[in-house]
Tab-separated table of C-alpha atoms in Angstrom:
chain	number	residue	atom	x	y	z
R	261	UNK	CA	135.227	77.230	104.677
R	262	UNK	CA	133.354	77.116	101.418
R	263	UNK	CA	129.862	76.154	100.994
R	264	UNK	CA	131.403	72.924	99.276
R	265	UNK	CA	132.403	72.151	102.607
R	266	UNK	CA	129.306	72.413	104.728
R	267	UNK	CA	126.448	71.095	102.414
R	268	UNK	CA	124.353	68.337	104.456
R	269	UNK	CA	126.076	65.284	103.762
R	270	UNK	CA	122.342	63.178	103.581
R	271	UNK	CA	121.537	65.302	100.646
R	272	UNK	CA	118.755	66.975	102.176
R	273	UNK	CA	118.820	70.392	104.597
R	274	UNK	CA	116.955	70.760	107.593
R	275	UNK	CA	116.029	74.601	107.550
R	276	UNK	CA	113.986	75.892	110.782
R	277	UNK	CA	112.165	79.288	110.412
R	278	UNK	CA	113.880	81.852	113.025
R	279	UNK	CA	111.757	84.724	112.191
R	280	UNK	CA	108.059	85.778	110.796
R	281	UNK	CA	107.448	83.985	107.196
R	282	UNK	CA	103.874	82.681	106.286
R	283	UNK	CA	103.026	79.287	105.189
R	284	UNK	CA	102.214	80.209	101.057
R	285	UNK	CA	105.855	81.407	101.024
R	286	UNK	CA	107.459	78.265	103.090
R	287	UNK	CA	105.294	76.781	99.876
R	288	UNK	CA	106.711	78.590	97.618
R	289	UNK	CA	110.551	78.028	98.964
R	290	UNK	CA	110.072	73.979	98.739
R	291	UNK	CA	108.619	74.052	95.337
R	292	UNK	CA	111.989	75.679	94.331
R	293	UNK	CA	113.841	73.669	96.345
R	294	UNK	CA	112.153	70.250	97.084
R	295	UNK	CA	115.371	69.044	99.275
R	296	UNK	CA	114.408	71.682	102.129
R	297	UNK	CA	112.831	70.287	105.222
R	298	UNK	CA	111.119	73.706	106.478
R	299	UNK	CA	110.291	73.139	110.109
R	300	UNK	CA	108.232	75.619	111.604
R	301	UNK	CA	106.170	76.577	114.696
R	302	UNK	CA	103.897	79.104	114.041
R	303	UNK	CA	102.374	79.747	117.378
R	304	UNK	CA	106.003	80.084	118.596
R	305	UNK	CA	106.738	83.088	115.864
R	306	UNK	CA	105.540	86.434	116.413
R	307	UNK	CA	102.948	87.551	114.014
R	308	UNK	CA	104.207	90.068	110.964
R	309	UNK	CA	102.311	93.394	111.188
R	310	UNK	CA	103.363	94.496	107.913
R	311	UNK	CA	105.534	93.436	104.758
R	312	UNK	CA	109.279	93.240	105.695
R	313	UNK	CA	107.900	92.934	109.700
R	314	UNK	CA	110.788	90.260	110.175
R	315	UNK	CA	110.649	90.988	114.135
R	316	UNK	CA	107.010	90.840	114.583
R	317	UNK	CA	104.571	92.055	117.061
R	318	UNK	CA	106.829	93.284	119.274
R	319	UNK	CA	103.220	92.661	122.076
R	320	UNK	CA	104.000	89.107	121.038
R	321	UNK	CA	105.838	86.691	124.319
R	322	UNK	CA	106.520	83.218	125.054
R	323	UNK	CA	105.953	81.215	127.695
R	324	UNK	CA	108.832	79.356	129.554
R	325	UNK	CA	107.500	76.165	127.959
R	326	UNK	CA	107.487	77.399	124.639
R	327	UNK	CA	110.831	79.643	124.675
R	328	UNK	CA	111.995	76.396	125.135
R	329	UNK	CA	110.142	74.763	122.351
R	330	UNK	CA	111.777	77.758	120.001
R	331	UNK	CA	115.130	77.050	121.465
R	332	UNK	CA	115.342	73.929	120.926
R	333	UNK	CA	113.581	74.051	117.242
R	334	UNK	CA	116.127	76.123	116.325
R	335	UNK	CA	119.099	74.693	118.084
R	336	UNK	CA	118.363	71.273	116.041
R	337	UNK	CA	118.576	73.433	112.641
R	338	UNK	CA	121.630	72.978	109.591
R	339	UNK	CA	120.249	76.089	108.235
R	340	UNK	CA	118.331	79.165	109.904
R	341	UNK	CA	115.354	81.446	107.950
R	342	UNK	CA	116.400	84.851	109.803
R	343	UNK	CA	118.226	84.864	112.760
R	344	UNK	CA	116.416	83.912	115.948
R	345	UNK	CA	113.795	87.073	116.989
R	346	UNK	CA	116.311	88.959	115.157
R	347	UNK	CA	118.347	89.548	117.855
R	348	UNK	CA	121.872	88.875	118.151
R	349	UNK	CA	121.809	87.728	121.784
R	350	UNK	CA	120.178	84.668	120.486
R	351	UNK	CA	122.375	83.851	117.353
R	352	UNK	CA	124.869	84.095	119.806
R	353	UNK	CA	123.016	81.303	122.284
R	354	UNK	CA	121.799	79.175	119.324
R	355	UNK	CA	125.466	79.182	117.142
R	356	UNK	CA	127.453	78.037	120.660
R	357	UNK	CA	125.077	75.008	121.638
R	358	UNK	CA	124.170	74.008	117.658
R	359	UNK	CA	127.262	72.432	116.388
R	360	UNK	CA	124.908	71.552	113.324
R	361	UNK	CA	124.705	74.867	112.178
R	362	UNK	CA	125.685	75.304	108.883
R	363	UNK	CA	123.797	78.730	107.152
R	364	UNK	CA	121.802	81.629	108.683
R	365	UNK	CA	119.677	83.582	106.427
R	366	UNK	CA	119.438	87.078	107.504
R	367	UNK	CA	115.975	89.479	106.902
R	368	UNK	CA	118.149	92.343	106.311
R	369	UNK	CA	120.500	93.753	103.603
R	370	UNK	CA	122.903	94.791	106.098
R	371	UNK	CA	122.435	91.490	107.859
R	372	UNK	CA	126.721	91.189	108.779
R	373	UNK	CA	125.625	94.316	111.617
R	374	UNK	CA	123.537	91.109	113.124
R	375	UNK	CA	126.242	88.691	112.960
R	376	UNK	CA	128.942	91.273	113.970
R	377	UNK	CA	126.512	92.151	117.103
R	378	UNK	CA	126.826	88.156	117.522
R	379	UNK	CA	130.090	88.818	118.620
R	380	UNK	CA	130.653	85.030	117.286
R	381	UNK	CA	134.245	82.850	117.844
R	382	UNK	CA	136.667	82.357	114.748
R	383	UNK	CA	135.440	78.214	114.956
R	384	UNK	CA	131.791	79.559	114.575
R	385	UNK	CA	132.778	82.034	111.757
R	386	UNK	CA	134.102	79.665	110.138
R	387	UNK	CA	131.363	76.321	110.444
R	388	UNK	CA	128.913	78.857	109.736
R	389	UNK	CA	128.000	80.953	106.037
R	390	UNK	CA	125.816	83.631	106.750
R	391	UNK	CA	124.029	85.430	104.016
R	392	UNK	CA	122.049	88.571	103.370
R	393	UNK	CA	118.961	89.771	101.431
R	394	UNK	CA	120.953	92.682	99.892
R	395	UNK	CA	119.137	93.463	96.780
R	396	UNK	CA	115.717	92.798	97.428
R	397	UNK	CA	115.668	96.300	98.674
R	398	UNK	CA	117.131	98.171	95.235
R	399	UNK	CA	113.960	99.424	93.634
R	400	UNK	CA	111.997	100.594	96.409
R	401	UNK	CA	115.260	102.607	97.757
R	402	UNK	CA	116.100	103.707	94.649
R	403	UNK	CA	112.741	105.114	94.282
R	404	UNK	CA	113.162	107.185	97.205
R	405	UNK	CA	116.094	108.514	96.399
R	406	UNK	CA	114.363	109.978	93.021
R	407	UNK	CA	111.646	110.770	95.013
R	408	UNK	CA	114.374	112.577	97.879
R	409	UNK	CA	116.170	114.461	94.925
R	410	UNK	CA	112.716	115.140	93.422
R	411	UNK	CA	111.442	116.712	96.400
R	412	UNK	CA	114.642	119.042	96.774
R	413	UNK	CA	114.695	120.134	92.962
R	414	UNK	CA	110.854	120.972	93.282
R	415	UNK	CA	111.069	123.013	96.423
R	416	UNK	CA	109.028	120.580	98.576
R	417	UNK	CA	109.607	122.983	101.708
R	418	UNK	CA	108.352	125.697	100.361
R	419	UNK	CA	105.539	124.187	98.769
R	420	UNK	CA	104.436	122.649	101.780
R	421	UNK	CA	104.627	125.459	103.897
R	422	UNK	CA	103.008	127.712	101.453
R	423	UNK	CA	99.914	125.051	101.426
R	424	UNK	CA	99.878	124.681	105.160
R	425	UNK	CA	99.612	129.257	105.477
R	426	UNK	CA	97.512	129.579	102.556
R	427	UNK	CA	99.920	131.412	100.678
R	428	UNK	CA	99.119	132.023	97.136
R	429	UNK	CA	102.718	133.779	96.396
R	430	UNK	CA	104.371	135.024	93.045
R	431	UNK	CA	105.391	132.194	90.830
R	432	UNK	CA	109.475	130.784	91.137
R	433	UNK	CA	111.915	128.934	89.200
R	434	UNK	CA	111.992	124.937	90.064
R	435	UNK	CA	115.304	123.238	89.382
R	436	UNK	CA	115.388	120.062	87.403
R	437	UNK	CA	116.726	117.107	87.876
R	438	UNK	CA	117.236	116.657	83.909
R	439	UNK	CA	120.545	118.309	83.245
R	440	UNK	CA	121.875	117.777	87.644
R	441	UNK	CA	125.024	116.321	88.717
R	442	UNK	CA	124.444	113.775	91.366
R	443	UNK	CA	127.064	111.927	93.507
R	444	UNK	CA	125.817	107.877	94.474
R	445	UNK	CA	127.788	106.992	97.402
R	446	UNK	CA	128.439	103.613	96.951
R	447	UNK	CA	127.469	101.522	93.715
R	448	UNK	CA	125.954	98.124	95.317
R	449	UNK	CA	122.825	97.047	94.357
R	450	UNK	CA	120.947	100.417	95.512
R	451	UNK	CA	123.107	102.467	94.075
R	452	UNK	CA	123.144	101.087	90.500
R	453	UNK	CA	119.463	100.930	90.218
R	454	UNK	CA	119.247	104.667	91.539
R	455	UNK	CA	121.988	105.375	88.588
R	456	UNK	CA	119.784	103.419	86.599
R	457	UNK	CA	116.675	105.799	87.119
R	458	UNK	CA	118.672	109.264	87.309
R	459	UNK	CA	120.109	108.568	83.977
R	460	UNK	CA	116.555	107.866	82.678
R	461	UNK	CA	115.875	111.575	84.017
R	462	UNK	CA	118.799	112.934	82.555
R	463	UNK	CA	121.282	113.415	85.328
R	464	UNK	CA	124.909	113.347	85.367
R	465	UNK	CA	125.897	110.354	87.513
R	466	UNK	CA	129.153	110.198	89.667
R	467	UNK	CA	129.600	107.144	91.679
R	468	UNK	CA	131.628	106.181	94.428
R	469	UNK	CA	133.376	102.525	94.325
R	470	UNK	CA	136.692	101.011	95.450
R	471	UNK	CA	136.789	99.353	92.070
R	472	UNK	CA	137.318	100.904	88.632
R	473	UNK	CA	134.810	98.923	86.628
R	474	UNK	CA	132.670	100.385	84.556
R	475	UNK	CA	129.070	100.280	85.864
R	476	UNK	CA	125.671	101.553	83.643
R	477	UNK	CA	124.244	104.438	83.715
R	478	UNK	CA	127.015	105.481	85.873
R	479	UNK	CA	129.126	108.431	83.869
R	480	UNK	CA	132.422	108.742	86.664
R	481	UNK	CA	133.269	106.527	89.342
R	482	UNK	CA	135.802	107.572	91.875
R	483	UNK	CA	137.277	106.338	94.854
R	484	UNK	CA	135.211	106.930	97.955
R	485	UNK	CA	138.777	108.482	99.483
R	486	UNK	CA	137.619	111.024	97.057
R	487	UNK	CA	134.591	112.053	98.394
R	488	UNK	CA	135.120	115.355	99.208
R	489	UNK	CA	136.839	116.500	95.530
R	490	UNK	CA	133.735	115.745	93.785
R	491	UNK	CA	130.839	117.265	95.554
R	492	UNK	CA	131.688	120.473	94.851
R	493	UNK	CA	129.925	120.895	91.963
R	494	UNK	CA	127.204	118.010	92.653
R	495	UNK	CA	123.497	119.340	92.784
R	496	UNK	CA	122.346	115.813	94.605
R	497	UNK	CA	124.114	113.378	96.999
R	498	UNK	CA	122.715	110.063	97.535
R	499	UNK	CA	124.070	107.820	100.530
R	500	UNK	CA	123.592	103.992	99.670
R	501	UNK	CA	126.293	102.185	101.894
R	502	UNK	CA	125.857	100.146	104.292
R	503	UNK	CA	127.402	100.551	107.460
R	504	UNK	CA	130.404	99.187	108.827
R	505	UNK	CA	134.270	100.181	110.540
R	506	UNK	CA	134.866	101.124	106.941
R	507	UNK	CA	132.155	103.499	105.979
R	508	UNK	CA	131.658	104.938	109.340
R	509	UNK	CA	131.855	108.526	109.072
R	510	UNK	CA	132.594	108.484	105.471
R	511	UNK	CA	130.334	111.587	104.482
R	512	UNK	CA	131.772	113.687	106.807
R	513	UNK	CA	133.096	117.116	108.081
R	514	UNK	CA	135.412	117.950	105.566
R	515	UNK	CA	132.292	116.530	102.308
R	516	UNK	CA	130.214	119.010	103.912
R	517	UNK	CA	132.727	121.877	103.976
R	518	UNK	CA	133.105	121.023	100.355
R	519	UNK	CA	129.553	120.878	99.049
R	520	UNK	CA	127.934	123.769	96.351
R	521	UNK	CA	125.722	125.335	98.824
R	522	UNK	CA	121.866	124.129	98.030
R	523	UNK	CA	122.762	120.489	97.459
R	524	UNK	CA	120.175	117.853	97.939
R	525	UNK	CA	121.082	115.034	100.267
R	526	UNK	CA	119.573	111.728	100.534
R	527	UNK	CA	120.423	108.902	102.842
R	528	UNK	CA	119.105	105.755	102.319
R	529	UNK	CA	122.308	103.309	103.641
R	530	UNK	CA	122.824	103.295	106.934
R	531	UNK	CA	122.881	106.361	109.309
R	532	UNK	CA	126.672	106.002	110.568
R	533	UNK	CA	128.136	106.199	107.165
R	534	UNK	CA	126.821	110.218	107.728
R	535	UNK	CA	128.486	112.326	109.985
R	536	UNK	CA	124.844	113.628	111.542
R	537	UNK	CA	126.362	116.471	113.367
R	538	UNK	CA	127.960	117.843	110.655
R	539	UNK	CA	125.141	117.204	108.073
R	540	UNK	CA	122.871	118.967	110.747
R	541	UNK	CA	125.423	122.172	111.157
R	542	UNK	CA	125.331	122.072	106.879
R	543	UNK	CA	121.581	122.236	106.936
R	544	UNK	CA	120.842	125.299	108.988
R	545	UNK	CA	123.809	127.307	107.413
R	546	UNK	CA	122.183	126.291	103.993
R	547	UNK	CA	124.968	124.252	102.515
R	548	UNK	CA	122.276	121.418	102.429
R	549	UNK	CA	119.271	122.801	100.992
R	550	UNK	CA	117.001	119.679	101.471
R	551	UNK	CA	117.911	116.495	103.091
R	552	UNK	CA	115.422	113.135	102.340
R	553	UNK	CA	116.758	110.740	105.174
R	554	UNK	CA	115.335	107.635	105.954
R	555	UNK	CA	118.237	106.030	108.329
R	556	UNK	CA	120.125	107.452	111.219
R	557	UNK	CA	123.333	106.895	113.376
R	558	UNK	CA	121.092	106.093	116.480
R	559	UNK	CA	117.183	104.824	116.045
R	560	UNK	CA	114.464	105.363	116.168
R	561	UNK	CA	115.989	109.316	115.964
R	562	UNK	CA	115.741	110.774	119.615
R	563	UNK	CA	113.165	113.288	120.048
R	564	UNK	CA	115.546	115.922	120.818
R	565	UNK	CA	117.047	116.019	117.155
R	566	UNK	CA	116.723	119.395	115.177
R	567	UNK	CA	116.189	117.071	112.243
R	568	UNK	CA	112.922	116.348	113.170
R	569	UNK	CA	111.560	119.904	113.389
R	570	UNK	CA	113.942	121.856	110.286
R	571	UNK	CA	111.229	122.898	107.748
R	572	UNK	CA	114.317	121.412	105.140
R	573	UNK	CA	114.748	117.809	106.272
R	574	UNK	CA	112.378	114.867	105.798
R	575	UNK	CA	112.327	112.307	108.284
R	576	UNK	CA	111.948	108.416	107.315
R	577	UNK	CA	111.696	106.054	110.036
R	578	UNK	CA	113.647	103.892	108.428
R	579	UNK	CA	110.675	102.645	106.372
R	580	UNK	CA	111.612	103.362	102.675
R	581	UNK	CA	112.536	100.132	102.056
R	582	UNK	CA	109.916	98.242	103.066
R	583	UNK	CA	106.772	97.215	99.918
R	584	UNK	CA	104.201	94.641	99.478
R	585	UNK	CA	106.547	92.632	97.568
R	586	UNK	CA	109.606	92.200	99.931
R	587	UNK	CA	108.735	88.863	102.034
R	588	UNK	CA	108.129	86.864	98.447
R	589	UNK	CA	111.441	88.514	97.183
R	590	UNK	CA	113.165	87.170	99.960
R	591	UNK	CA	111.679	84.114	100.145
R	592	UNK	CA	112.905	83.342	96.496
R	593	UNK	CA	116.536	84.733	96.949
R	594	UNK	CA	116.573	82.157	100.074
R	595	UNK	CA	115.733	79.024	97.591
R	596	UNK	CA	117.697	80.198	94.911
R	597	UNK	CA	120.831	79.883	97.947
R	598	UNK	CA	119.687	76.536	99.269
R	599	UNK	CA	119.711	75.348	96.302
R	600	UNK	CA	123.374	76.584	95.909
R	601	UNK	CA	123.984	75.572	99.207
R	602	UNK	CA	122.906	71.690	98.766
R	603	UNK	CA	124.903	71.786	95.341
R	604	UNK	CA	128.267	73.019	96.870
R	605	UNK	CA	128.072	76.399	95.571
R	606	UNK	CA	129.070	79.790	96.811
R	607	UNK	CA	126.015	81.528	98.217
R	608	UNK	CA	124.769	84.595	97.006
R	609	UNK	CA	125.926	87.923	99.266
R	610	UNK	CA	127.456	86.192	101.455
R	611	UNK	CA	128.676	87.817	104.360
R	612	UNK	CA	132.319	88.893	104.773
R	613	UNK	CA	133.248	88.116	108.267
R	614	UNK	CA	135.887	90.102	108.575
R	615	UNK	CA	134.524	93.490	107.162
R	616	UNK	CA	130.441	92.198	107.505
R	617	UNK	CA	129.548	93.015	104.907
């Protein structure tokens, strides 16, 4: 069903906030979009500890009474902000007893994992358009996978460790990352602006798409079935994919067994595109010299892991993307769809429910 198809037909769009969002940016959304009703409860939300905090205090509980005030709030909705306590139990609840249920906004860029999780019917599917806030997230990601590349070209480890014994040692070599060849798994919105800023350093950039089109600052793209011929002679590695039955796995046993031994790995996606066992064997053999990782296959990362203690590896708790600018971003990607929405337009990432994605 295109959007075309589901726009309110009274010209207006009842949107009900499902997650965390203050009132200056409900503000800002109906100044951009003065046909949004935005109904909201704020002492039925859980308060945002931080920017990005889309789930909310997680101390934070209803009463009977008012889980059924939130219920039924967003049960009389055409269009959700976030899905319900971001939890795909109650997307599930709220999409079977809401036949008015037209659009759900999700919080994050891999928001299809939520609506997959939903485990929704083909009618539902279909009545409803769900979208994503892929992109919002480029530049701060992006950043950290300079930073992650940065870090391994620099020696990080050893500088740290150095520091931490006091070691005034004899002077080394650093490598540069002027002159390197990285490999950007996957060329969405991360992965172009992380081309972006390694070509502003000076690095080689391979990238990693299903479709031959020409992409700046991005010198080679190859098929991601390709993987393993062309990290061979890559100094850096950056994972940007999201996850899904179609990257699972993708970096895995046999890209490690190919890799120049040394490379820099960064993983900024999601954790199942990386084969973690196999990334973790490459680390302590030396194949991966430093790994900046900010997403796993399972979080948070059990305490257990060898990741968390290998002098080599920095652990992220998945918080790189997160920065003070993120709930405004959103905010304004959300009026810019309801907009498109109410006019009949496709919306902006728009999730693929067959891949989700």
């Amino acid at each position: 069903m295109s959007a075309h198809d589901s726009k309110p037909l009274d010209g207006r769009l009842r949107v009900v906030a499902a997650t965390p969002v203050s009132e200056e940016l409900i503000s800002l959304v109906i100044r951009a979009e003065p046909r949004i009703d935005f109904i909201r409860e704020q002492d039925l939300l859980p308060p945002s500890r931080f920017p990005g905090d889309h789930s909310g205090d997680p101390s934070f509980s209803r009463t009977a009474e008012q889980q059924k005030a939130f219920d039924d709030l967003v049960d009389s909705a055409q269009a959700l902000y976030g899905v319900p306590d971001e939890t795909p139990a109650a997307l599930t609840r709220t999409a079977g007893v809401n036949p008015k249920l037209r659009w759900v906004h999700t919080m994050p860029a891999g928001g299809g994992a939520q609506v997959k999780a939903a485990g929704l019917t083909d009618e539902q599917l279909d009545r409803i358009a769900f979208s994503t806030s892929a992109g919002v997230h480029a530049e701060p990601l992006a950043e950290f996978a300079v930073f992650g590349l940065l870090a391994g070209a620099k020696t990080l480890p050893r500088l740290l460790a150095q520091q931490r014994d006091k070691v005034w040692s004899g002077r080394w070599a650093m490598g540069t990352v002027s002159g390197q060849r990285i490999v950007i798994v996957g060329l969405g919105s991360i992965g172009r602006a992380t081309a972006l800023k390694l070509k502003a350093l000076g690095a080689t950039v391979v990238g990693t798409s299903r479709r031959d089109t020409a992409i700046e600052g991005v010198d080679e793209i190859v098929h991601p079935d390709r993987l393993a011929d062309v990290v061979g002679d890559a100094d850096g590695i950056v994972v940007t994919l999201p996850g899904t039955s179609a990257t699972e796995g993708l970096v895995s046993a046999k890209v490690f067994g190919a890799v120049k031994p040394g490379v820099t790995v960064v993983s900024v996606g999601r954790g199942t595109v990386v084969d973690e066992i196999a990334m973790t064997a490459a680390i302590e053999d030396g194949r991966v010299g430093f790994a900046a990782l900010d997403v796993f296959a399972s979080e948070p990362l059990a305490s257990d892991s060898p990741l968390w203690t290998h002098p080599n590896v920095l652990v992220s708790p998945h918080t790189a993307a997160l920065n003070p600018a993120e709930d405004r971003l959103i905010a304004e990607l959300f009026a810019r769809n309801a907009t498109r929405f109410l006019d009949g337009e496709e919306l902006i990432n728009r999730v693929d429910t067959v891949e989700f994605y």
